[in-house]
Coordinates of C-alpha atoms and ligand atoms in Angstrom, one line a residue:
X1 CA 87.5 111.1 115.4
X2 CA 87.7 115.0 115.7
X3 CA 89.3 116.8 112.7
X4 CA 90.9 120.2 113.2
X5 CA 91.8 123.3 111.2
X6 CA 95.7 123.4 111.0
X7 CA 95.4 127.3 110.9
X8 CA 92.8 128.2 113.6
X9 CA 93.3 125.1 115.5
X10 CA 89.6 124.7 115.8
X11 CA 87.6 121.9 115.4
X12 CA 85.8 121.6 111.9
X13 CA 84.4 118.0 111.6
X14 CA 84.3 114.8 112.6
X15 CA 84.8 111.2 110.8
X16 CA 84.1 107.5 111.5
X17 CA 86.8 105.7 113.1
X18 CA 86.7 102.0 111.8
X19 CA 88.0 99.3 113.9
X20 CA 90.2 96.4 112.8
X21 CA 87.1 93.9 112.8
X22 CA 85.1 96.6 110.6
X23 CA 87.8 96.8 108.2
X24 CA 87.8 92.9 107.7
X25 CA 84.0 93.2 107.2
X26 CA 84.5 95.7 104.4
X27 CA 87.2 93.5 103.0
X28 CA 85.1 90.4 102.8
X29 CA 82.1 92.6 101.2
X30 CA 84.8 94.0 98.5
X31 CA 85.8 90.3 97.9
X32 CA 82.2 89.4 97.2
X33 CA 82.1 92.4 94.5
X34 CA 85.4 91.5 92.6
X35 CA 84.0 89.3 89.9
X36 CA 81.1 92.0 89.3
X37 CA 83.8 94.9 88.9
X38 CA 86.2 92.6 86.7
X39 CA 83.2 92.0 84.4
X40 CA 81.8 95.7 84.2
X41 CA 82.0 96.7 80.6
X42 CA 84.6 99.0 79.2
X43 CA 81.9 101.7 78.4
X44 CA 80.5 101.8 82.0
X45 CA 83.8 101.9 83.5
X46 CA 84.3 105.0 81.2
X47 CA 81.0 106.7 81.9
X48 CA 81.7 106.1 85.7
X49 CA 85.0 107.8 85.7
X50 CA 83.8 110.6 83.4
X51 CA 80.8 111.1 85.9
X52 CA 83.2 111.4 88.7
X53 CA 85.2 114.1 86.9
X54 CA 82.3 116.1 86.3
X55 CA 80.8 115.9 89.6
X56 CA 83.9 117.2 91.3
X57 CA 84.0 120.0 88.6
X58 CA 80.4 121.1 89.6
X59 CA 81.6 121.3 93.3
X60 CA 85.0 122.8 92.5
X61 CA 84.9 125.8 94.7
X62 CA 83.5 123.7 97.7
X63 CA 86.3 121.1 97.4
X64 CA 88.9 123.8 97.2
X65 CA 87.6 125.4 100.6
X66 CA 87.6 122.1 102.2
X67 CA 91.4 121.7 101.2
X68 CA 92.0 125.2 102.7
X69 CA 90.4 124.8 106.0
X70 CA 91.3 120.9 106.4
X71 CA 95.0 120.7 105.0
X72 CA 95.6 124.4 105.3
X73 CA 96.3 124.7 101.6
X74 CA 96.3 128.1 100.2
X75 CA 93.2 128.6 98.4
X76 CA 94.7 129.2 94.9
X77 CA 96.8 126.3 95.4
X78 CA 93.7 124.2 96.4
X79 CA 91.9 125.1 93.1
X80 CA 94.8 123.8 91.4
X81 CA 94.7 120.5 93.2
X82 CA 90.9 120.1 92.1
X83 CA 91.7 120.9 88.6
X84 CA 94.4 118.3 88.8
X85 CA 92.0 115.7 90.2
X86 CA 89.3 116.5 87.3
X87 CA 92.0 115.8 85.0
X88 CA 93.4 112.6 86.7
X89 CA 89.7 111.0 86.6
X90 CA 89.3 112.3 83.0
X91 CA 92.6 110.5 81.9
X92 CA 91.5 107.3 83.9
X93 CA 88.4 107.3 81.7
X94 CA 90.3 107.8 78.6
X95 CA 92.4 104.9 79.6
X96 CA 89.6 102.4 80.0
X97 CA 89.7 102.5 76.1
X98 CA 93.4 102.4 75.6
X99 CA 94.1 98.9 77.7
X100 CA 96.3 96.9 75.2
X101 CA 97.8 93.7 75.1
X102 CA 99.5 91.8 72.5
X103 CA 99.2 88.6 70.2
X104 CA 102.2 86.4 69.9
X105 CA 102.3 83.3 67.3
X106 CA 104.3 80.1 67.1
X107 CA 103.7 77.1 64.7
X108 CA 100.9 75.5 66.7
X109 CA 99.9 78.2 69.1
X110 CA 98.2 81.6 69.1
X111 CA 99.0 83.4 72.2
X112 CA 96.9 86.3 73.6
X113 CA 98.5 88.5 76.3
X114 CA 95.7 90.6 78.0
X115 CA 95.5 92.9 81.0
X116 CA 93.4 91.5 83.7
X117 CA 92.6 93.6 87.0
X118 CA 94.7 92.8 90.0
X119 CA 91.6 92.4 92.1
X120 CA 91.3 94.2 95.6
X121 CA 93.4 97.4 95.6
X122 CA 94.3 98.8 99.3
X123 CA 94.8 102.7 98.5
X124 CA 96.7 104.4 101.5
X125 CA 97.1 108.1 100.9
X126 CA 98.6 110.8 102.9
X127 CA 97.4 114.2 103.9
X128 CA 99.2 116.7 101.5
X129 CA 97.3 116.1 98.4
X130 CA 94.2 114.2 99.6
X131 CA 92.2 114.7 96.7
X132 CA 94.5 114.4 93.7
X133 CA 96.6 111.4 95.2
X134 CA 93.3 109.5 96.0
X135 CA 92.6 110.1 92.5
X136 CA 95.8 108.8 91.0
X137 CA 94.9 105.5 92.9
X138 CA 91.2 105.2 92.5
X139 CA 90.8 106.3 88.7
X140 CA 93.4 103.9 87.6
X141 CA 92.0 100.9 89.8
X142 CA 88.4 101.6 88.7
X143 CA 89.6 102.0 84.9
X144 CA 90.9 98.5 84.8
X145 CA 88.0 96.9 86.9
X146 CA 89.2 96.7 90.5
X147 CA 87.5 97.1 93.8
X148 CA 89.1 100.0 96.0
X149 CA 89.6 99.8 99.6
X150 CA 90.6 103.4 100.6
X151 CA 92.2 104.6 103.5
X152 CA 92.8 108.4 103.4
X153 CA 95.1 110.0 106.1
X154 CA 93.2 111.2 109.0
X155 CA 95.1 114.6 109.2
X156 CA 93.1 115.9 106.3
X157 CA 90.3 113.4 105.4
X158 CA 87.1 115.9 104.8
X159 CA 87.4 116.2 101.1
X160 CA 88.0 112.1 100.8
X161 CA 84.5 112.0 102.7
X162 CA 83.1 114.1 99.8
X163 CA 84.7 112.4 97.2
X164 CA 83.4 109.0 98.4
X165 CA 79.9 110.0 98.1
X166 CA 80.6 111.1 94.2
X167 CA 82.3 107.6 93.8
X168 CA 79.8 105.5 95.3
X169 CA 76.8 107.4 93.6
X170 CA 78.6 106.9 90.3
X171 CA 79.2 103.4 90.7
X172 CA 75.6 102.7 91.9
X173 CA 74.3 104.4 89.0
X174 CA 75.8 101.6 86.9
X175 CA 74.9 98.7 89.3
X176 CA 78.0 98.1 91.0
X177 CA 79.7 98.5 94.2
X178 CA 83.5 98.7 94.0
X179 CA 84.7 101.3 96.4
X180 CA 85.1 101.4 100.4
X181 CA 86.1 104.5 102.3
X182 CA 87.9 103.3 105.4
X183 CA 88.6 106.2 107.7
X184 CA 90.5 105.8 111.1
X185 CA 93.9 105.5 112.1
X186 CA 96.6 104.0 109.6
X187 CA 98.1 101.7 112.2
X188 CA 94.6 100.0 112.4
X189 CA 92.9 100.5 109.2
X190 CA 96.1 100.8 106.9
X191 CA 97.6 97.9 108.6
X192 CA 94.5 95.5 108.1
X193 CA 94.9 96.2 104.4
X194 CA 98.4 95.4 104.4
X195 CA 98.0 92.1 106.3
X196 CA 94.7 90.7 105.0
X197 CA 95.2 88.0 102.6
X198 CA 92.3 88.8 100.5
X199 CA 93.6 92.1 99.5
X200 CA 95.6 91.7 96.2
X201 CA 97.8 95.0 96.1
X202 CA 98.7 97.8 98.5
X203 CA 99.0 101.2 96.6
X204 CA 100.9 103.4 99.2
X205 CA 101.8 107.2 99.0
X206 CA 103.4 108.4 102.4
X207 CA 106.6 108.6 104.4
X208 CA 109.6 106.2 103.8
X209 CA 109.3 105.2 107.4
X210 CA 105.5 103.8 107.1
X211 CA 106.6 102.4 103.6
X212 CA 109.2 100.5 105.0
X213 CA 106.9 98.9 107.5
X214 CA 104.6 98.1 104.9
X215 CA 106.8 96.2 102.7
X216 CA 108.1 94.0 105.5
X217 CA 104.5 93.0 106.3
X218 CA 102.6 92.8 103.1
X219 CA 103.5 88.9 102.4
X220 CA 102.2 87.9 98.9
X221 CA 100.8 91.0 97.6
X222 CA 101.7 93.5 95.1
X223 CA 103.1 96.6 96.6
X224 CA 103.8 100.0 95.1
X225 CA 105.4 102.6 97.4
X226 CA 105.5 106.4 96.6
X227 CA 107.5 107.7 99.4
X228 CA 109.5 110.9 100.6
X229 CA 113.0 112.3 99.6
X230 CA 115.2 115.1 99.9
X231 CA 115.0 116.5 96.4
X232 CA 118.4 118.2 95.1
X233 CA 118.2 121.1 92.9
X234 CA 121.6 122.4 91.2
X235 CA 122.3 125.8 89.7
X236 CA 125.1 125.7 87.3
X237 CA 127.4 128.4 86.0
X238 CA 125.7 129.3 82.9
X239 CA 122.2 129.0 84.5
X240 CA 119.5 131.8 83.9
X241 CA 119.6 133.2 87.6
X242 CA 116.1 134.9 87.2
X243 CA 114.4 131.8 86.0
X244 CA 116.1 129.6 88.5
X245 CA 115.0 131.9 91.3
X246 CA 111.5 132.1 90.3
X247 CA 111.2 128.5 90.0
X248 CA 113.0 127.6 93.1
X249 CA 111.0 129.9 95.1
X250 CA 107.9 128.1 93.9
X251 CA 109.6 124.7 94.2
X252 CA 110.5 125.5 98.0
X253 CA 107.6 127.2 99.3
X254 CA 104.4 126.0 97.6
X255 CA 101.9 124.4 99.9
X256 CA 104.5 125.6 102.7
X257 CA 107.2 123.0 101.5
X258 CA 104.8 120.0 102.0
X259 CA 105.0 118.4 98.9
X260 CA 106.9 115.1 98.1
X261 CA 108.9 116.7 95.4
X262 CA 109.4 120.1 97.1
X263 CA 113.1 121.7 96.7
X264 CA 115.2 119.7 99.4
X265 CA 118.5 121.4 98.8
X266 CA 119.5 123.9 96.5
X267 CA 123.2 123.6 95.6
X268 CA 124.4 126.9 93.7
X269 CA 127.9 126.7 91.7
X270 CA 130.2 129.1 93.4
X271 CA 131.0 131.6 90.4
X272 CA 127.1 132.9 90.6
X273 CA 126.5 132.2 94.3
X274 CA 126.3 135.6 95.6
X275 CA 124.4 137.0 92.8
X276 CA 121.7 134.1 93.0
X277 CA 121.3 134.3 96.7
X278 CA 120.7 138.0 96.6
X279 CA 117.8 137.5 94.0
X280 CA 116.5 134.5 95.8
X281 CA 116.3 136.0 99.5
X282 CA 114.7 139.4 98.1
X283 CA 112.0 137.1 96.2
X284 CA 111.3 135.2 99.3
X285 CA 110.7 138.1 101.2
X286 CA 107.8 139.0 99.2
X287 CA 105.8 136.0 100.0
X288 CA 102.6 136.3 102.0
X289 CA 102.2 133.9 104.8
X290 CA 98.8 133.6 106.7
X291 CA 95.1 132.4 106.2
X292 CA 94.9 129.6 103.6
X293 CA 91.4 131.2 102.8
X294 CA 92.6 134.5 101.9
X295 CA 93.3 134.8 98.1
X296 CA 96.7 136.6 98.6
X297 CA 98.3 134.1 100.8
X298 CA 101.4 132.1 99.4
X299 CA 102.5 130.0 102.4
X300 CA 99.9 128.7 104.9
X301 CA 100.4 126.6 108.1
X302 CA 102.2 123.0 108.3
X303 CA 99.7 120.4 109.0
X304 CA 100.1 120.3 113.0
X305 CA 101.6 122.0 116.2
X306 CA 103.6 118.6 116.5
X307 CA 105.3 119.1 113.1
X308 CA 105.8 122.9 113.5
X309 CA 107.6 122.2 116.8
X310 CA 109.9 119.2 115.0
X311 CA 110.8 121.8 112.3
X312 CA 111.8 124.4 114.9
X313 CA 113.9 121.9 116.7
X314 CA 115.5 121.0 113.0
X315 CA 116.3 124.5 112.4
X316 CA 118.1 124.8 115.8
X317 CA 120.3 121.9 114.9
X318 CA 121.0 123.1 111.6
X319 CA 122.3 126.4 113.3
X320 CA 124.0 124.2 115.9
X321 CA 125.9 122.5 112.9
X322 CA 127.2 125.9 111.5
X323 CA 124.2 127.1 109.4
X324 CA 123.3 130.6 108.9
X325 CA 119.7 131.8 108.6
X326 CA 119.6 134.4 105.4
X327 CA 115.9 134.8 105.9
X328 CA 113.0 133.6 108.3
X329 CA 113.6 131.2 110.9
X330 CA 110.2 132.4 112.8
X331 CA 107.8 129.9 113.9
X332 CA 104.5 131.0 115.3
X333 CA 101.9 128.1 116.2
X334 CA 101.6 126.3 112.8
X335 CA 103.0 129.2 110.7
X336 CA 106.6 128.3 109.7
X337 CA 107.9 131.3 108.1
X338 CA 109.8 131.0 104.8
X339 CA 113.1 130.1 105.9
X340 CA 116.5 130.1 103.7
X341 CA 119.5 128.8 105.6
X342 CA 123.2 128.6 104.2
X343 CA 124.8 125.4 105.0
X344 CA 127.6 122.9 104.1
X345 CA 126.9 119.9 102.4
X346 CA 127.0 117.5 105.3
X347 CA 124.3 119.7 107.5
X348 CA 121.3 117.6 108.8
X349 CA 119.1 119.9 106.6
X350 CA 120.6 118.2 103.5
X351 CA 119.9 114.6 104.7
X352 CA 116.3 115.2 106.3
X353 CA 113.0 115.6 104.6
X354 CA 111.6 118.8 106.5
X355 CA 108.3 118.8 104.7
X356 CA 108.2 122.6 105.7
X357 CA 108.9 126.0 104.1
X358 CA 112.7 125.6 105.0
X359 CA 115.4 125.4 102.3
X360 CA 119.0 124.8 102.7
X361 CA 121.5 126.2 100.2
X362 CA 125.1 124.8 99.6
X363 CA 128.0 126.5 97.8
X364 CA 129.8 124.1 95.7
X365 CA 131.7 123.8 92.5
X366 CA 129.9 121.8 89.5
X367 CA 132.6 119.1 89.9
X368 CA 131.6 118.6 93.6
X369 CA 127.8 118.4 92.9
X370 CA 128.7 115.5 90.5
X371 CA 130.3 113.7 93.3
X372 CA 127.5 113.9 95.8
X373 CA 125.7 110.8 96.9
X374 CA 122.1 110.7 97.9
X375 CA 120.0 108.2 100.0
X376 CA 116.9 109.1 98.5
X377 CA 115.7 109.2 94.7
X378 CA 112.7 110.9 94.0
X379 CA 113.0 114.3 91.8
X380 CA 115.9 116.5 91.0
X381 CA 116.3 119.8 89.3
X382 CA 119.0 121.2 87.1
X383 CA 119.1 124.8 85.8
X384 CA 121.7 125.2 83.0
X385 CA 121.9 126.6 79.5
X386 CA 124.3 124.0 78.3
X387 CA 122.5 120.9 76.7
X388 CA 125.9 118.8 77.3
X389 CA 125.9 119.6 81.2
X390 CA 122.1 119.1 81.2
X391 CA 122.7 115.6 80.0
X392 CA 125.7 114.8 82.1
X393 CA 123.8 115.5 85.3
X394 CA 120.5 113.6 83.8
X395 CA 122.8 110.8 83.2
X396 CA 124.6 110.5 86.5
X397 CA 121.6 111.3 89.0
X398 CA 120.0 108.2 90.2
X399 CA 116.3 109.5 90.3
X400 CA 112.8 108.9 89.4
X401 CA 112.8 112.3 87.5
X402 CA 115.3 114.8 86.6
X403 CA 113.7 118.1 85.6
X404 CA 116.0 120.4 83.6
X405 CA 115.5 124.2 83.8
X406 CA 112.5 123.6 86.2
X407 CA 112.8 122.7 90.1
X408 CA 112.1 119.3 91.2
X409 CA 108.3 120.1 91.9
X410 CA 107.5 119.7 88.6
X411 CA 105.0 117.0 88.0
X412 CA 102.6 116.2 85.2
X413 CA 99.7 113.8 86.0
X414 CA 100.0 111.6 82.7
X415 CA 104.0 110.9 83.2
X416 CA 105.6 108.3 85.0
X417 CA 106.2 109.3 88.6
X418 CA 107.9 107.7 91.5
X419 CA 111.3 107.1 93.0
X420 CA 114.2 104.8 93.5
X421 CA 116.1 103.8 96.6
X422 CA 114.2 104.9 99.6
X423 CA 111.8 107.1 97.8
X424 CA 110.0 104.2 96.6
X425 CA 109.0 101.3 94.3
X426 CA 106.7 101.2 91.0
X427 CA 105.5 104.0 89.0
X428 CA 102.1 106.3 89.3
X429 CA 100.9 108.6 86.4
X430 CA 97.4 107.1 85.0
X431 CA 98.6 104.9 82.5
X432 CA 101.7 103.5 84.3
X433 CA 99.4 103.0 87.6
X434 CA 97.1 101.1 85.4
X435 CA 99.9 98.8 84.5
X436 CA 100.9 98.3 88.0
X437 CA 97.2 97.5 89.1
X438 CA 97.0 94.9 86.5
X439 CA 98.3 91.6 85.6
X440 CA 99.1 90.1 82.1
X441 CA 97.4 86.7 81.5
X442 CA 98.6 84.7 78.5
X443 CA 95.8 82.8 77.0
X444 CA 97.4 80.1 74.7
X445 CA 95.1 78.8 71.9
X446 CA 96.1 75.6 70.0
X447 CA 95.6 76.2 66.4
Ligands
NAP1 P1 102.4 109.0 106.6 O1 102.7 109.5 108.2 O2 103.5 108.1 106.0 O3 101.1 108.6 106.3 C1 100.5 108.2 105.3 C2 99.2 107.3 105.3 O4 99.6 106.1 106.1 C3 98.4 107.8 106.3 O5 96.9 107.7 105.8 C4 98.7 107.1 107.6 O6 97.6 107.1 108.7 C5 99.0 105.7 106.9 N1 99.6 104.9 107.9 C6 100.3 105.0 108.8 N2 100.7 104.1 109.5 C7 100.3 102.9 108.8 C8 100.7 101.6 108.9 N3 101.3 101.0 109.9 N4 100.1 100.8 107.9 C9 99.4 101.2 106.8 N5 99.2 102.6 106.7 C10 99.8 103.5 107.6 O7 102.7 110.3 105.5 P2 101.9 111.6 105.7 O8 102.5 112.6 106.9 O9 100.7 111.6 105.6 O10 102.6 112.3 104.4 C11 103.8 112.8 104.2 C12 104.7 111.9 103.6 O11 104.3 111.4 102.4 C13 106.0 112.5 103.2 O12 107.2 111.8 103.4 C14 105.9 112.6 101.6 O13 107.1 112.9 101.0 C15 105.1 111.5 101.3 N6 104.4 111.7 99.9 C16 105.0 111.1 98.8 C17 104.4 111.1 97.8 C18 104.9 110.6 96.4 O14 104.1 110.6 95.2 N7 106.3 109.9 96.4 C19 103.3 112.1 97.5 C20 102.9 112.9 98.8 C21 103.6 112.6 100.0 P3 97.9 108.0 109.9 O15 98.1 109.2 109.6 O16 96.7 107.8 110.7 O17 99.1 107.4 110.6

């Protein structure tokens, strides 16, 4: 398969396109290695994961440049992703030594409840954080002794090809084979992992549309789904406006809005609306748009021409429904200029994940904000200086995360992370992924 740079639109590489039959063969091979991986000692698992982290660190700048040319991620943001991936593998190493069970006792029995690896994990990852979101599946899976079959997104696979070499070498050094990179198309490679009976779990990160197809097809497999959403952010009457502006600009436009927890909609209390909007729009105008390889770039391209055209149509629909552009609105090839649109609460932009640097703002009262209903439930943000208001929003919102005084974009790689409703099932965050990727076995001993 040919791979293209989303900014220059030029070919930058090729990857192997696995057929369904080749995926089945890889699954059979993985199955043969299941027992050996399960029995790999704790210290070997620890050393393997630490080696992976160290090898990525040695090649940090090379990996960041690959993310810039393949995923179109501005280079400063790409370096942050590499640092996070190093941390995710280090945390995974740490947790090999922290796998805990428990002991129960009754009159005649001693019961040891211990964690066992689930077996073969099919890891399917999206294009937007190809390195760190792969690390979030591969690290915890290997930490507990699973075998991983990994399908990365063909929209930005090159960094995963390099990561795969490091993982394979690291496992080989300790005499095991426990990782298979399966490049190609999702509806062939990903689908075969989903329907193959030898695969014990699918750990999927991607769109709600594909997630829904997976859950319907997976059969007797564990499935975790990290999906999309339209993440609401609320600026209340007593908010620190300068702080809210700074955090919400970052939350809306980092990586051109292509983050699952990007700011989806900003609801602003009517009493501070004009003041907030003036400062927000001024700050958005300072963002530098362009080549992801340039140090000064804040906003690079979206992933494809197809996506940019879809976003253009969506902006037009929002305007037809009464939206008013405050800044931006321009689309040149894959560059979508940072766009802020004033809309009412029922506008299409308040219900659609744009995955682009386009953010709608809505003027409401705090009471009206608390009456809103949401189809998705990934992350939300609330800006207020009043702890009671913060708690009542946190209590009311049915979301996987409620972030107070920062935007919905906040994530820490150790925290439990994931959504509810159409935003997903299960949790990631190294320790939580380990729990999802293992099962509890009760060994009952008669006294
Ligand atoms: P996507 O189109 O859903 O693709 C995700 C992965 O699934 C790709 O590797 C894709 O391969 C594969 N796939 C496609 N059809 C499949 C099928 N029938 N069976 C199995 N696998 C299949 O998502 P994307 O465009 O790469 O990423 C953007 C989406 O991911 C957004 O909605 C975003 O919110 C979500 N996301 C969520 C999180 C989170 O943690 N909650 C994090 C990041 C991104 P192909 O590309 O070949 O189709």
